[in-house]
Short mmCIF file of C-alpha atoms in Angstrom, two decimals:
data_model
loop_
_atom_site.label_atom_id
_atom_site.label_comp_id
_atom_site.label_asym_id
_atom_site.label_seq_id
_atom_site.Cartn_x
_atom_site.Cartn_y
_atom_site.Cartn_z
CA UNK A 1 3.36 3.65 -22.64
CA UNK A 2 2.30 -0.40 -21.49
CA UNK A 3 2.35 -2.49 -17.92
CA UNK A 4 2.53 -5.49 -17.73
CA UNK A 5 -0.85 -7.37 -15.24
CA UNK A 6 -1.45 -11.28 -14.32
CA UNK A 7 -4.87 -12.32 -12.77
CA UNK A 8 -3.56 -15.44 -10.52
CA UNK A 9 -6.75 -18.47 -10.64
CA UNK A 10 -7.05 -20.53 -7.97
CA UNK A 11 -9.58 -23.28 -5.91
CA UNK A 12 -8.17 -22.48 -3.00
CA UNK A 13 -8.78 -24.93 0.07
CA UNK A 14 -9.25 -25.88 3.88
CA UNK A 15 -4.95 -24.89 4.91
CA UNK A 16 -4.21 -22.12 5.00
CA UNK A 17 -0.44 -22.51 4.37
CA UNK A 18 -0.91 -24.61 1.50
CA UNK A 19 -3.05 -22.26 -0.39
CA UNK A 20 -0.28 -18.99 0.75
CA UNK A 21 2.63 -20.90 -0.53
CA UNK A 22 0.46 -21.52 -4.21
CA UNK A 23 0.13 -18.08 -3.74
CA UNK A 24 3.57 -17.71 -3.47
CA UNK A 25 4.80 -19.83 -6.74
CA UNK A 26 1.36 -17.90 -9.52
CA UNK A 27 2.89 -15.37 -7.93
CA UNK A 28 6.54 -15.94 -8.58
CA UNK A 29 5.20 -17.24 -12.02
CA UNK A 30 3.41 -13.90 -12.96
CA UNK A 31 6.57 -11.81 -11.76
CA UNK A 32 9.06 -13.95 -13.75
CA UNK A 33 6.19 -13.39 -16.66
CA UNK A 34 6.84 -9.26 -16.36
CA UNK A 35 3.64 -8.52 -14.50
CA UNK A 36 4.74 -5.58 -12.52
CA UNK A 37 0.75 -5.66 -11.41
CA UNK A 38 -0.82 -8.69 -10.22
CA UNK A 39 -4.43 -10.07 -8.55
CA UNK A 40 -5.28 -12.72 -5.84
CA UNK A 41 -8.57 -14.03 -5.99
CA UNK A 42 -11.63 -13.33 -3.34
CA UNK A 43 -10.77 -15.75 -0.60
CA UNK A 44 -7.66 -16.80 -2.08
CA UNK A 45 -6.34 -17.77 1.46
CA UNK A 46 -9.05 -20.03 2.65
CA UNK A 47 -11.74 -21.65 1.38
CA UNK A 48 -13.06 -23.17 4.74
CA UNK A 49 -14.70 -26.44 5.19
CA UNK A 50 -17.22 -24.31 6.81
CA UNK A 51 -18.38 -20.80 6.49
CA UNK A 52 -17.22 -20.18 10.15
CA UNK A 53 -13.42 -21.13 9.74
CA UNK A 54 -11.88 -17.47 8.43
CA UNK A 55 -13.30 -16.66 12.23
CA UNK A 56 -10.44 -19.06 13.47
CA UNK A 57 -8.16 -17.98 11.91
CA UNK A 58 -9.06 -13.31 11.07
CA UNK A 59 -6.57 -11.21 11.96
CA UNK A 60 -6.03 -7.29 13.22
CA UNK A 61 -5.14 -5.15 10.09
CA UNK A 62 -1.87 -4.71 10.22
CA UNK A 63 -0.35 -8.07 12.21
CA UNK A 64 -0.57 -11.78 11.13
CA UNK A 65 0.46 -14.67 9.22
CA UNK A 66 -1.16 -14.30 6.48
CA UNK A 67 -0.46 -10.74 6.08
CA UNK A 68 3.17 -11.06 6.78
CA UNK A 69 3.19 -13.69 3.80
CA UNK A 70 2.07 -11.59 1.50
CA UNK A 71 4.22 -9.07 1.52
CA UNK A 72 7.55 -10.78 1.85
CA UNK A 73 5.62 -12.46 -1.90
CA UNK A 74 5.33 -8.33 -2.80
CA UNK A 75 9.42 -8.12 -2.03
CA UNK A 76 10.06 -11.13 -2.80
CA UNK A 77 9.21 -11.23 -6.50
CA UNK A 78 8.85 -7.13 -6.30
CA UNK A 79 5.72 -6.26 -7.70
CA UNK A 80 2.02 -4.31 -6.48
CA UNK A 81 0.45 -6.79 -4.83
CA UNK A 82 -3.02 -7.21 -4.49
CA UNK A 83 -4.58 -9.31 -2.02
CA UNK A 84 -7.99 -10.60 -3.38
CA UNK A 85 -9.23 -11.15 -0.24
CA UNK A 86 -8.29 -12.08 3.97
CA UNK A 87 -10.36 -12.25 6.88
CA UNK A 88 -9.29 -9.15 9.17
CA UNK A 89 -11.21 -8.96 12.64
CA UNK A 90 -13.74 -6.63 12.35
CA UNK A 91 -16.50 -5.00 15.25
CA UNK A 92 -18.35 -8.04 16.60
CA UNK A 93 -17.00 -10.63 17.40
CA UNK A 94 -18.24 -13.20 15.51
CA UNK A 95 -17.56 -11.65 12.29
CA UNK A 96 -15.06 -10.49 9.88
CA UNK A 97 -14.54 -7.71 7.69
CA UNK A 98 -13.91 -9.50 3.78
CA UNK A 99 -10.93 -7.42 2.91
CA UNK A 100 -8.69 -7.06 -0.14
CA UNK A 101 -5.08 -4.91 0.48
CA UNK A 102 -2.99 -3.66 -1.75
CA UNK A 103 0.92 -4.18 -1.18
CA UNK A 104 3.96 -1.66 -2.95
CA UNK A 105 7.11 -4.35 -4.32
CA UNK A 106 8.14 -2.73 -0.59
CA UNK A 107 6.23 -4.87 1.01
CA UNK A 108 4.32 -1.76 2.72
CA UNK A 109 0.19 -1.70 2.35
CA UNK A 110 -0.76 0.74 0.79
CA UNK A 111 -4.67 0.51 0.75
CA UNK A 112 -7.34 -1.59 2.52
CA UNK A 113 -11.20 -1.92 1.22
CA UNK A 114 -13.72 -4.01 3.21
CA UNK A 115 -16.36 -5.32 0.90
CA UNK A 116 -19.14 -3.04 1.22
CA UNK A 117 -21.90 -6.03 -0.78
CA UNK A 118 -22.36 -9.20 1.47
CA UNK A 119 -23.70 -12.08 -1.27
CA UNK A 120 -26.44 -13.98 -0.25
CA UNK A 121 -28.63 -16.47 -2.75
CA UNK A 122 -30.89 -19.70 -2.02
CA UNK A 123 -31.71 -21.97 -5.07
CA UNK A 124 -33.58 -24.63 -3.07
CA UNK A 125 -30.01 -26.79 -3.98
CA UNK A 126 -27.06 -23.70 -2.96
CA UNK A 127 -27.73 -21.20 0.74
CA UNK A 128 -24.96 -18.73 0.30
CA UNK A 129 -25.52 -15.76 3.23
CA UNK A 130 -22.15 -13.57 3.28
CA UNK A 131 -24.05 -11.46 6.44
CA UNK A 132 -23.59 -14.27 8.90
CA UNK A 133 -20.36 -13.99 9.23
CA UNK A 134 -18.93 -11.05 7.32
CA UNK A 135 -19.79 -7.17 8.75
CA UNK A 136 -19.92 -4.57 5.61
CA UNK A 137 -17.39 -2.26 4.85
CA UNK A 138 -19.14 1.65 4.03
CA UNK A 139 -16.09 3.71 1.52
CA UNK A 140 -15.57 3.07 -1.21
CA UNK A 141 -11.90 2.81 -2.20
CA UNK A 142 -9.10 4.30 -5.28
CA UNK A 143 -5.46 4.07 -5.01
CA UNK A 144 -2.56 4.90 -6.72
CA UNK A 145 0.36 2.43 -8.16
CA UNK A 146 3.66 3.91 -9.71
CA UNK A 147 5.25 0.83 -11.73
CA UNK A 148 9.59 0.94 -12.15
CA UNK A 149 8.28 2.01 -15.76
CA UNK A 150 5.51 3.12 -17.23
CA UNK A 151 2.72 5.60 -15.71
CA UNK A 152 0.85 5.31 -12.84
CA UNK A 153 -2.76 4.16 -12.77
CA UNK A 154 -5.46 4.51 -9.95
CA UNK A 155 -6.96 0.99 -9.77
CA UNK A 156 -10.56 1.15 -8.06
CA UNK A 157 -11.01 -2.00 -5.41
CA UNK A 158 -13.91 -4.58 -5.35
CA UNK A 159 -14.76 -7.82 -4.68
CA UNK A 160 -17.24 -10.31 -6.18
CA UNK A 161 -21.03 -9.36 -5.67
CA UNK A 162 -19.61 -5.97 -5.44
CA UNK A 163 -20.10 -6.43 -9.18
CA UNK A 164 -24.29 -6.32 -9.38
CA UNK A 165 -24.31 -2.44 -8.32
CA UNK A 166 -22.90 -0.18 -10.76
CA UNK A 167 -23.23 2.50 -9.20
CA UNK A 168 -20.58 1.09 -7.22
CA UNK A 169 -18.77 1.50 -10.58
CA UNK A 170 -19.55 5.13 -11.02
CA UNK A 171 -18.14 6.11 -7.83
CA UNK A 172 -14.57 4.80 -8.91
CA UNK A 173 -14.59 6.07 -12.12
CA UNK A 174 -15.33 10.09 -10.03
CA UNK A 175 -13.05 9.39 -8.18
CA UNK A 176 -10.27 8.29 -10.76
CA UNK A 177 -9.63 5.18 -11.34
CA UNK A 178 -8.27 3.41 -14.99
CA UNK A 179 -8.71 0.10 -13.94
CA UNK A 180 -11.24 -1.81 -12.25
CA UNK A 181 -10.45 -4.45 -10.04
CA UNK A 182 -12.82 -7.29 -9.11
CA UNK A 183 -10.72 -10.82 -7.01
CA UNK A 184 -13.98 -13.04 -6.71
CA UNK A 185 -14.60 -16.19 -5.88
CA UNK A 186 -18.39 -17.17 -7.97
CA UNK A 187 -20.41 -19.49 -8.38
CA UNK A 188 -20.90 -21.86 -10.42
CA UNK A 189 -24.11 -21.24 -10.98
CA UNK A 190 -24.83 -17.32 -10.61
CA UNK A 191 -21.13 -16.75 -13.00
CA UNK A 192 -22.23 -19.13 -15.88
CA UNK A 193 -25.01 -16.86 -15.99
CA UNK A 194 -23.59 -13.56 -15.64
CA UNK A 195 -20.29 -13.32 -14.41
CA UNK A 196 -18.42 -12.25 -18.33
CA UNK A 197 -21.89 -10.51 -18.76
CA UNK A 198 -21.15 -7.82 -15.55
CA UNK A 199 -17.37 -7.70 -16.10
CA UNK A 200 -18.29 -6.16 -19.42
CA UNK A 201 -20.97 -3.95 -18.85
CA UNK A 202 -19.08 -2.52 -15.84
CA UNK A 203 -15.61 -1.95 -17.84
CA UNK A 204 -17.95 -0.05 -21.29
CA UNK A 205 -19.67 1.78 -19.01
CA UNK A 206 -17.50 3.15 -16.73
CA UNK A 207 -14.15 3.14 -20.12
CA UNK A 208 -11.59 1.30 -17.73
CA UNK A 209 -9.75 -2.63 -18.04
CA UNK A 210 -11.39 -4.72 -15.78
CA UNK A 211 -8.58 -7.51 -13.88
CA UNK A 212 -10.96 -10.11 -12.61
CA UNK A 213 -9.42 -13.32 -11.24
CA UNK A 214 -11.44 -15.68 -9.76
CA UNK A 215 -11.86 -19.11 -7.64
CA UNK A 216 -12.24 -21.34 -10.52
CA UNK A 217 -12.61 -25.52 -9.37
CA UNK A 218 -13.60 -27.36 -6.82
CA UNK A 219 -13.12 -27.34 -3.44
CA UNK A 220 -12.66 -29.63 -0.22
CA UNK A 221 -15.85 -28.41 0.66
CA UNK A 222 -17.41 -29.66 -2.11
CA UNK A 223 -18.34 -25.48 -3.32
CA UNK A 224 -18.12 -25.24 -6.98
CA UNK A 225 -16.52 -21.86 -8.36
CA UNK A 226 -16.83 -20.82 -11.78
CA UNK A 227 -13.14 -19.46 -12.64
CA UNK A 228 -12.93 -18.07 -15.69
CA UNK A 229 -10.76 -14.60 -14.83
CA UNK A 230 -10.50 -12.19 -16.87
CA UNK A 231 -9.01 -9.58 -18.97
CA UNK A 232 -11.19 -6.51 -20.36
CA UNK A 233 -9.77 -3.71 -21.64
CA UNK A 234 -11.97 -0.34 -21.79
CA UNK A 235 -13.93 -1.18 -24.78
CA UNK A 236 -15.67 -4.15 -23.42
CA UNK A 237 -13.80 -7.30 -25.38
CA UNK A 238 -12.16 -9.91 -23.34
CA UNK A 239 -8.26 -9.65 -23.65
CA UNK A 240 -7.47 -12.79 -22.25
CA UNK A 241 -8.87 -15.33 -19.54
CA UNK A 242 -8.83 -19.39 -17.72
CA UNK A 243 -11.35 -21.32 -17.62
CA UNK A 244 -11.20 -23.29 -15.16
CA UNK A 245 -8.42 -25.12 -12.41
CA UNK A 246 -5.19 -22.58 -11.54
CA UNK A 247 -3.83 -20.70 -13.39
CA UNK A 248 -2.48 -17.35 -14.34
CA UNK A 249 -3.76 -14.83 -17.08
CA UNK A 250 -1.02 -12.22 -18.44
CA UNK A 251 -2.12 -8.75 -20.29
CA UNK A 252 -0.83 -4.77 -21.05
CA UNK A 253 -2.35 -2.35 -19.58
CA UNK A 254 -1.88 0.28 -22.33
CA UNK A 255 -2.48 3.92 -21.65
CA UNK A 256 -2.73 5.02 -25.38
CA UNK A 257 -5.52 2.42 -25.75
CA UNK A 258 -7.38 4.16 -22.14
CA UNK A 259 -7.12 7.39 -23.57
CA UNK A 260 -8.25 7.37 -26.70
CA UNK A 261 -11.56 5.22 -26.23
CA UNK A 262 -12.48 7.68 -23.52
CA UNK A 263 -12.03 10.30 -26.26
CA UNK A 264 -13.98 9.06 -28.82
CA UNK A 265 -16.87 8.16 -26.51
CA UNK A 266 -16.26 10.72 -23.66
CA UNK A 267 -19.19 9.65 -21.57
CA UNK A 268 -17.93 9.97 -18.32
CA UNK A 269 -18.20 13.26 -19.26
CA UNK A 270 -21.94 13.54 -20.37
CA UNK A 271 -22.74 12.00 -17.18
CA UNK A 272 -26.25 13.81 -16.23
CA UNK A 273 -27.81 11.71 -12.55
#
């Protein structure tokens, strides 16, 4: 049995309402293409002119125009919808949580994952310090989704910089994840060097599908993101991708393929450490 899925690539700007409408149109396009599960990229609702812009729009969990809009998208399209990340209020008024939320086709939020690893990079020309405005999460999260047709799938949630920490993905695999989600906004510099290699490694070592929707272009603040949203199978094969600019990647999760790969190479059962 198979499940059709979609990953959405965006080039989000600094106006939340515009980004939400662009996301809504992509989600509806994905649903028309038969997708039962749609995943949006990190920071899909806002790539601000300054990192602190997210503080002004942060919402309390469960309430607010951004969360309401995503819930409505899921209901309108009739899909399981993963809201890449949204800024949710943290314990510290000067920082937010960078949170991945999963919505059912009824528009109910069924899971929340707060990004654990916070990006830091400084090569003398580009500087990023996510911890200046974001409070890290603490717990890995998986959630099972049941499409209208086909088998259930257990999703392992992660975000962008998490990709560099394989122990998180091993924890997700141990919790039963067979699909790993990596909504991201990788920089053009780090993405060109490492994005595909890391994603394929996470698929190979955990014998899991990987869905990686990304930001991909030049944003209002001048930041360049790498894009190359990918759909990868449990053998590490790239089945589909979208390189640059807004777009959509469609693919099929195949239960038989997952089980075949895990039976042929039962590495998950051989773990010692």
